[in-house]
mmCIF file of C-alpha atoms and ligand atoms in Angstrom:
data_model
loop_
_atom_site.group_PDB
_atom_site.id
_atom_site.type_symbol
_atom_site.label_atom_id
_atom_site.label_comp_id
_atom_site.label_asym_id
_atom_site.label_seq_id
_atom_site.Cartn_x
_atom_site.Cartn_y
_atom_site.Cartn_z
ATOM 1 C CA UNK O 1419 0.000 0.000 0.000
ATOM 2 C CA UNK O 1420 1.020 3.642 -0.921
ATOM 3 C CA UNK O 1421 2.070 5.927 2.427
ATOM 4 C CA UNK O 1422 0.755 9.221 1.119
ATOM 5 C CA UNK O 1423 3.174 12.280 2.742
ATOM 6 C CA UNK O 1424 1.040 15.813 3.074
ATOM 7 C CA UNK O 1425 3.025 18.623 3.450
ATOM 8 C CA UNK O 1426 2.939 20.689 6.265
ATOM 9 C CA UNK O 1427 -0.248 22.316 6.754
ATOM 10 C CA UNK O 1428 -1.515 21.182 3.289
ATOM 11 C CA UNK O 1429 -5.407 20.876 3.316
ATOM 12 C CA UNK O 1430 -6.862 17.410 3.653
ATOM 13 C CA UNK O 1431 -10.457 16.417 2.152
ATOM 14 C CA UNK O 1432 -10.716 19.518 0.253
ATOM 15 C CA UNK O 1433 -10.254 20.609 -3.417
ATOM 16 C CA UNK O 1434 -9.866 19.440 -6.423
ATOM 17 C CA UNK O 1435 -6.857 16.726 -5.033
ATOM 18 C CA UNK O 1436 -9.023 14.994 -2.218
ATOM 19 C CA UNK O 1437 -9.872 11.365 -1.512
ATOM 20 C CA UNK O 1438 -13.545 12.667 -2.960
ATOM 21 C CA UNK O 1439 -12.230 13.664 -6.360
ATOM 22 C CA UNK O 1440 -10.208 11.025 -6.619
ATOM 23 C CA UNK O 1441 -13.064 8.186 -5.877
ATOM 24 C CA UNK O 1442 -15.266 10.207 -8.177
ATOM 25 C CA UNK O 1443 -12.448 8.769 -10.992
ATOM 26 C CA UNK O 1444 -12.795 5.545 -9.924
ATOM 27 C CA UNK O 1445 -16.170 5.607 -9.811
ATOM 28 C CA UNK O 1446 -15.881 6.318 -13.662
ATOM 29 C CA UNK O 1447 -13.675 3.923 -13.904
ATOM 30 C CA UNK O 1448 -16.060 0.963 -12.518
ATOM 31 C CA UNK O 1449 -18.829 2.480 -15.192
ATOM 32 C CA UNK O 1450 -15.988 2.089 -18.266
ATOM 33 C CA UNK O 1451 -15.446 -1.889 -17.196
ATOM 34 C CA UNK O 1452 -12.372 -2.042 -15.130
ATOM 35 C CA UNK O 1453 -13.619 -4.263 -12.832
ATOM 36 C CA UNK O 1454 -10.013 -5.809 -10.952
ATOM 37 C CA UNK O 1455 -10.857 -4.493 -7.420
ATOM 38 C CA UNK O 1456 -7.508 -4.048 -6.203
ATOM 39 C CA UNK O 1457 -6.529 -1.658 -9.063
ATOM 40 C CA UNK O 1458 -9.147 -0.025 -8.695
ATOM 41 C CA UNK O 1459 -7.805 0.441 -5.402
ATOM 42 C CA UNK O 1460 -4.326 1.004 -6.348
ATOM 43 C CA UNK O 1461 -6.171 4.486 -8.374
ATOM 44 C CA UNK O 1462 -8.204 5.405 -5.215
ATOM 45 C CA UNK O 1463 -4.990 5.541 -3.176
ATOM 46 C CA UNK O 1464 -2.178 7.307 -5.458
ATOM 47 C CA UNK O 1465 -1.998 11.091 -5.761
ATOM 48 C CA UNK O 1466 -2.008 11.476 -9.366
ATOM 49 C CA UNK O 1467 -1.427 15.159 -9.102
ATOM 50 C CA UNK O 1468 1.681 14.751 -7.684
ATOM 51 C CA UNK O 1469 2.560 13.086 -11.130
ATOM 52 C CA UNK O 1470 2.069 16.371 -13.223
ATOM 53 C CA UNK O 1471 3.034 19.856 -12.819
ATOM 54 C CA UNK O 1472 1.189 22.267 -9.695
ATOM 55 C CA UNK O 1473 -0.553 23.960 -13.014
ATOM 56 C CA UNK O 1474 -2.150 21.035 -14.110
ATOM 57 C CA UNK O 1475 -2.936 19.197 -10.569
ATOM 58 C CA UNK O 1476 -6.639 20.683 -11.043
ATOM 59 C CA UNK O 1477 -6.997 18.216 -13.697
ATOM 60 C CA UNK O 1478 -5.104 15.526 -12.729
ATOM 61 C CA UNK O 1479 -8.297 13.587 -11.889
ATOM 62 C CA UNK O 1480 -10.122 13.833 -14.925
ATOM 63 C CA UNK O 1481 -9.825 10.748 -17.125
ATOM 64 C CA UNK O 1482 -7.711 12.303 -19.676
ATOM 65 C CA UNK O 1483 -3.586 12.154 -21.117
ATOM 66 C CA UNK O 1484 -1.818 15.341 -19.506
ATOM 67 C CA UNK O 1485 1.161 16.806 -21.109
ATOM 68 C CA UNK O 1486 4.279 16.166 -18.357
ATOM 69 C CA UNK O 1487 6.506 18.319 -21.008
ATOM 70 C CA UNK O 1488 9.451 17.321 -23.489
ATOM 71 C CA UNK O 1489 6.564 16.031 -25.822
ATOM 72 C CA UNK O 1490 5.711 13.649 -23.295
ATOM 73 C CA UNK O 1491 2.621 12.488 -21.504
ATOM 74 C CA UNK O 1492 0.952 10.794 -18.003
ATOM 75 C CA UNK O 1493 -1.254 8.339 -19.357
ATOM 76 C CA UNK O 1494 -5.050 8.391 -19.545
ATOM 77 C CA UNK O 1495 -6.091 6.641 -15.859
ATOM 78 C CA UNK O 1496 -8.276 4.467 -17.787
ATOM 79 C CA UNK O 1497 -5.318 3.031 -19.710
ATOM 80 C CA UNK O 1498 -3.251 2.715 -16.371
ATOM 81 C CA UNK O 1499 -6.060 0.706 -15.013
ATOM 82 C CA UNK O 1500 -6.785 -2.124 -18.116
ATOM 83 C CA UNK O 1501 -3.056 -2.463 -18.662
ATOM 84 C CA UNK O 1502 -2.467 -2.887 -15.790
ATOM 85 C CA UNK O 1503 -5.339 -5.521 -15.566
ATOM 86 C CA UNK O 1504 -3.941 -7.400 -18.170
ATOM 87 C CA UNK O 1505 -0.864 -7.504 -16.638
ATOM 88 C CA UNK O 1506 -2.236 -9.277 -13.672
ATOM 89 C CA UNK O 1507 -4.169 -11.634 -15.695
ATOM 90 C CA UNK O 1508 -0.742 -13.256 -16.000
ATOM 91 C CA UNK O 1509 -0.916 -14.922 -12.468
ATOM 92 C CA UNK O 1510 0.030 -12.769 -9.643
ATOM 93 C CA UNK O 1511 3.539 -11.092 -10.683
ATOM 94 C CA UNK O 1512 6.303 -10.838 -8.896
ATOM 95 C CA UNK O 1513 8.476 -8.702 -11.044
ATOM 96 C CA UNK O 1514 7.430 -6.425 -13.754
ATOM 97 C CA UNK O 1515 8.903 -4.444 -16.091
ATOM 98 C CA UNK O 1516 7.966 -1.423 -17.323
ATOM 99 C CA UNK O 1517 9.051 0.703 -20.609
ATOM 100 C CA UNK O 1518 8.358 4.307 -20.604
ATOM 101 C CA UNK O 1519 8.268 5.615 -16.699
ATOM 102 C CA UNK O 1520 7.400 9.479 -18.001
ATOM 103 C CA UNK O 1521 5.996 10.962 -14.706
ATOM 104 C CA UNK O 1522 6.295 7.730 -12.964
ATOM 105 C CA UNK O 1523 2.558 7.343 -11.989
ATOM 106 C CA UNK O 1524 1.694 4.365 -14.001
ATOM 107 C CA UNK O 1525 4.703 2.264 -12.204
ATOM 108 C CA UNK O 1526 3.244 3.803 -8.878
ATOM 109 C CA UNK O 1527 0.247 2.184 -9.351
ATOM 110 C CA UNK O 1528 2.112 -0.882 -9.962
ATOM 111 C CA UNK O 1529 4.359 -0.975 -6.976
ATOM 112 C CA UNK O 1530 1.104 -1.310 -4.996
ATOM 113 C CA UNK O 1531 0.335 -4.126 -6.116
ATOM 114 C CA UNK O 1532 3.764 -6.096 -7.237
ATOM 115 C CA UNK O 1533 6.756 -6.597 -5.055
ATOM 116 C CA UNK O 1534 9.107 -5.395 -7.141
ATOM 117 C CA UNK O 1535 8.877 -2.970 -9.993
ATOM 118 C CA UNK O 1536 11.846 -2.246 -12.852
ATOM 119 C CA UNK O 1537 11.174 1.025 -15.057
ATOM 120 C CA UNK O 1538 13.122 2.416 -18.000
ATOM 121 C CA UNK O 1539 13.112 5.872 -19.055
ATOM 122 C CA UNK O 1540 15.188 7.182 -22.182
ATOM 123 C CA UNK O 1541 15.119 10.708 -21.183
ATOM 124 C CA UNK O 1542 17.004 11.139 -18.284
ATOM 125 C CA UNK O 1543 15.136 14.602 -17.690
ATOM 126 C CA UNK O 1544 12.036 13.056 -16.733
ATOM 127 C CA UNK O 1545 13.752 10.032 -15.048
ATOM 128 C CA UNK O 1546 14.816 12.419 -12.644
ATOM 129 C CA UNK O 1547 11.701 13.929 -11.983
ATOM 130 C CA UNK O 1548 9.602 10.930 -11.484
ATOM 131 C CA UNK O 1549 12.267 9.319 -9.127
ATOM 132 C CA UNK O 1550 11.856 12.613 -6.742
ATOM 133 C CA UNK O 1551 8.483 11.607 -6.744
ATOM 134 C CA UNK O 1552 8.934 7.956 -5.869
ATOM 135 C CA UNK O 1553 11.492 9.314 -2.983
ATOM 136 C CA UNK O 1554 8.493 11.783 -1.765
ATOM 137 C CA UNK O 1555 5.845 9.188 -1.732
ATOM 138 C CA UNK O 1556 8.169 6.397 -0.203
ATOM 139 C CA UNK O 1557 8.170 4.272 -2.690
ATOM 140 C CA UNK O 1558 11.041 1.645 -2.180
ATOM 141 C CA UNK O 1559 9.980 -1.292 -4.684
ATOM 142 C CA UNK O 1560 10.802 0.704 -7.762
ATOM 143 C CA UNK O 1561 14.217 0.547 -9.611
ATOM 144 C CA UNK O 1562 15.045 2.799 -12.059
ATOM 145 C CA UNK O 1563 16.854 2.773 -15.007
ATOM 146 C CA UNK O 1564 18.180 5.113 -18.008
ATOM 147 C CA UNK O 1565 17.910 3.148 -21.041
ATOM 148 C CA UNK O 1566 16.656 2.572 -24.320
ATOM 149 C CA UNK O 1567 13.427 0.156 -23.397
ATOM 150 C CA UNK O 1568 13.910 -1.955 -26.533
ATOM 151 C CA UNK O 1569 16.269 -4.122 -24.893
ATOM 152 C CA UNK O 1570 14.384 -4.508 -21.620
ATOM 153 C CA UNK O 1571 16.425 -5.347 -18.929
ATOM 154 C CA UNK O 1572 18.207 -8.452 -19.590
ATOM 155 C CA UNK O 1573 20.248 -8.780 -15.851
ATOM 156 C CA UNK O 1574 16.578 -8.924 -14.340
ATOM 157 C CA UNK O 1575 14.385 -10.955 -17.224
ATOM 158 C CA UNK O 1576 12.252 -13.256 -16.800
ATOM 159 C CA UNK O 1577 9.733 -11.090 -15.940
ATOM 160 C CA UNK O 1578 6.114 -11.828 -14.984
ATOM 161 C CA UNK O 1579 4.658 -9.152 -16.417
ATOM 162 C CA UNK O 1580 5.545 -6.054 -19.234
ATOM 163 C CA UNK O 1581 3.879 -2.590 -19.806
ATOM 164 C CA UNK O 1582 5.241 -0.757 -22.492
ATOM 165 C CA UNK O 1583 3.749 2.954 -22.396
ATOM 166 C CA UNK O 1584 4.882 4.258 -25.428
ATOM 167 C CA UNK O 1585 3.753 3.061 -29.129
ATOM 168 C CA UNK O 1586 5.997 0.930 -30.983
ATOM 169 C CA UNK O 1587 5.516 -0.382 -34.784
ATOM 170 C CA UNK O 1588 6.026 -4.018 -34.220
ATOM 171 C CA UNK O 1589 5.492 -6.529 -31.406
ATOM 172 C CA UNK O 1590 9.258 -5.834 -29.743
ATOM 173 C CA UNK O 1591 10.462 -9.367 -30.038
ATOM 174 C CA UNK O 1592 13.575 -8.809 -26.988
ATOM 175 C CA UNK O 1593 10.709 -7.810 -24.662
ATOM 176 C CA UNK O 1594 9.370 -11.016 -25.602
ATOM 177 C CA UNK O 1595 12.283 -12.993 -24.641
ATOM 178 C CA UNK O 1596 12.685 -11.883 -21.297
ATOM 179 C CA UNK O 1597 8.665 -12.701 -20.301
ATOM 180 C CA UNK O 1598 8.357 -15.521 -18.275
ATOM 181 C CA UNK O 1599 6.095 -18.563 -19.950
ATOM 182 C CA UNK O 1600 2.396 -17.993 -19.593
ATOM 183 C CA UNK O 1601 3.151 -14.338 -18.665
ATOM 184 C CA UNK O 1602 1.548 -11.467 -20.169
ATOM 185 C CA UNK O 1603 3.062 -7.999 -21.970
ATOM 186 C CA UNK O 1604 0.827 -5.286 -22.866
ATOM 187 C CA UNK O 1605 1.566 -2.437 -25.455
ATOM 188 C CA UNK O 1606 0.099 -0.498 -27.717
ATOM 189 C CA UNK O 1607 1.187 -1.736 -31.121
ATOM 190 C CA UNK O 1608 0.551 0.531 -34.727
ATOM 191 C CA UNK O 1609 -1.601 -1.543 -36.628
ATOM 192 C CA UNK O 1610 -2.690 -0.805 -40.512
ATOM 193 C CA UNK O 1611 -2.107 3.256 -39.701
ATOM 194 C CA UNK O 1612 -3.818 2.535 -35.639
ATOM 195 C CA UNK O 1613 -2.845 2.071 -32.728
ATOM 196 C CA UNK O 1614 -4.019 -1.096 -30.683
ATOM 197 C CA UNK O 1615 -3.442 -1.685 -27.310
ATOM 198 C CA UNK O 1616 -2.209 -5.277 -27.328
ATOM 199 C CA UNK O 1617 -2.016 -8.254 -24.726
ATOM 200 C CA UNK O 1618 0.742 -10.528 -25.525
ATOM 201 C CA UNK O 1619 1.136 -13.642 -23.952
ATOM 202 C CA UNK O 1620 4.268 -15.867 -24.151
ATOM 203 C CA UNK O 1621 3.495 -19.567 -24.517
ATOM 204 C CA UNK O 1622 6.026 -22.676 -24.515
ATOM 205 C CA UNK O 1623 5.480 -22.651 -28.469
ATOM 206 C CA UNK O 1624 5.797 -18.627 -29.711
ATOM 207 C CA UNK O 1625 2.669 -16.270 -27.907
ATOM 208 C CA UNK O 1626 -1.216 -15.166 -28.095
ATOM 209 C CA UNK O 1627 -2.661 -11.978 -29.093
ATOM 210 C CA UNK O 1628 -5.511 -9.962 -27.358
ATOM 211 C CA UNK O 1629 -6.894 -6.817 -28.866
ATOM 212 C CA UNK O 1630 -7.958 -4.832 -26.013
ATOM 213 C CA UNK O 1631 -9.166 -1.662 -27.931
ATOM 214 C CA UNK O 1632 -8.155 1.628 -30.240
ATOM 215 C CA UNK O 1633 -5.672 3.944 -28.112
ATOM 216 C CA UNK O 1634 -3.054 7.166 -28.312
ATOM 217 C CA UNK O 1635 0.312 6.987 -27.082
ATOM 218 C CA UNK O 1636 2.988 8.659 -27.868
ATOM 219 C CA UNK O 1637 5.816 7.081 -30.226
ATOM 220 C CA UNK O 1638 8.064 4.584 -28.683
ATOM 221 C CA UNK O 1639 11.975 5.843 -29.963
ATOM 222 C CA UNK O 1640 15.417 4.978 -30.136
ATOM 223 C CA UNK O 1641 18.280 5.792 -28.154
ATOM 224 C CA UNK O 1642 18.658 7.881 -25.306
ATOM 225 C CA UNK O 1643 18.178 11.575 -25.033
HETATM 226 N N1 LIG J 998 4.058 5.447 -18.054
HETATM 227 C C1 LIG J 998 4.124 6.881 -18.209
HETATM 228 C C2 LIG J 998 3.697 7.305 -19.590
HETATM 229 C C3 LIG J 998 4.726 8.194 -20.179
HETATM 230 S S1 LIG J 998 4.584 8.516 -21.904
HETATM 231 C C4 LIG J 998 3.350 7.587 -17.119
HETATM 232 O O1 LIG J 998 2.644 6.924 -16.356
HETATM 233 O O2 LIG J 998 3.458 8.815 -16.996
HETATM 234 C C5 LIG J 998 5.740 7.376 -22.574
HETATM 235 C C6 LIG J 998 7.163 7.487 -22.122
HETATM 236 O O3 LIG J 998 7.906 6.531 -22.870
HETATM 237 C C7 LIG J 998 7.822 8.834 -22.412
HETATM 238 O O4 LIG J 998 8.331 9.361 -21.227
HETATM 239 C C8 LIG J 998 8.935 8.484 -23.388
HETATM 240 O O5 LIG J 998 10.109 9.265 -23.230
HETATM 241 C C9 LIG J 998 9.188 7.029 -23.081
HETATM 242 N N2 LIG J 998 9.830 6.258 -24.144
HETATM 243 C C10 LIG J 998 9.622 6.317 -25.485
HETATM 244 N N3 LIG J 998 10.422 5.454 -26.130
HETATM 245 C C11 LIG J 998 11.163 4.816 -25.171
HETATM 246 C C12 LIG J 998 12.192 3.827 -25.191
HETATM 247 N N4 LIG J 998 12.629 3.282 -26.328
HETATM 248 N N5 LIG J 998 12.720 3.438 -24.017
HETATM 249 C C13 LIG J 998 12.319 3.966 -22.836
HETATM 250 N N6 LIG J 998 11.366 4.912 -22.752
HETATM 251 C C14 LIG J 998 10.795 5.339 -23.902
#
């Protein structure tokens, strides 16, 4: 579970931050199908406006993509919550990885649920950023890395579970290899000119598709910046 920090003589209960805007989300959440009770949860107790910039913390409970700057966005909490669904569909995970930490929310929401979360970011710019955050809200289960995400993170593979944020053109066949059997990776994937948001599961033989549903992400690239 997430230990929330206030600062000093910030006000509880109130505003467009509180515990009552942020159930009003889930609530909106349970009406658009994601029915996994403990991520629903995970969204009722993470402070998603600590993700994105004091301008934008007004809106940081609508259901909606937020710029987090460098061309970059937080994800839509309604794609947090199904990939992260999918993700544990694959059993219960140990170890996940994650490709594209941008503000770091969407691997908050993950380390409280999975012991141990791995994130790579390849602008170190907003690496930096979203491990401040992690430091502020306590969060010890997530190790960061600066690195192109294409390669995963062999010294820590198999993983039980892979969220790739960021669009990529094909299937990336590395993040593949370092799922575990019978575990699941979710991306969105550019199909015929769309984007679909893709669950991937790795069986003894090759892996099965889902098609979970149209989405925008930004472009997964190459290299580090
Ligand atoms: N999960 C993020 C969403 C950030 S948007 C959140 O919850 O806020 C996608 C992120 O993927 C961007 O920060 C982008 O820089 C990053 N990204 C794009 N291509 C990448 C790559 N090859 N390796 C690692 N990160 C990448």
């Amino acid at each position: 579970m997430i230990h929330r920090k206030h600062p000093k003589g910030a006000p509880r209960g109130i505003g467009m931050t509180s515990q009552g805007t942020r159930d009003r989300l889930v609530r909106r959440l349970r009406e658009h199908g994601i029915r996994d009770e403990d991520v629903l949860r995970a969204i009722a107790s993470t402070p998603r406006h600590e993700f994105v910039d004091e301008a934008l913390s007004s809106r940081a409970y609508e259901d909606t993509a937020l710029p987090i700057g460098l061309g970059q966005t937080i994800s839509q909490p309604w794609v947090v919550a199904r990939m992260t669904e999918a993700v544990l569909d694959g059993g219960s995970p140990d170890k996940v990885l994650e490709v594209g930490t941008g503000s770091g929310y969407q691997a908050a929401i993950l380390a409280s649920l999975i012991p141990q979360v791995f994130t790579v970011e390849r602008i170190e710019e907003l690496l930096k950023l979203a491990r401040r955050r992690f430091h502020k809200l306590g969060l010890k289960n997530i190790y960061t890395r600066h690195a192109d995400g294409h390669l995963g993170w062999p010294s820590q593979a198999p993983f039980d579970g892979i969220i790739v944020t960021a669009a990529a053109i094909q299937v990336p066949i590395e993040l593949i290899r370092q799922l575990r059997v019978g575990a699941v990776l979710v991306a969105p994937i550019e199909r015929r000119g769309m984007q679909r948001l893709l669950a991937i599961r790795r069986t003894e033989e090759g892996y099965d598709e889902e098609d979970l549903g149209g989405v925008i992400f930004v472009p997964m690239l190459s290299g580090l910046s």
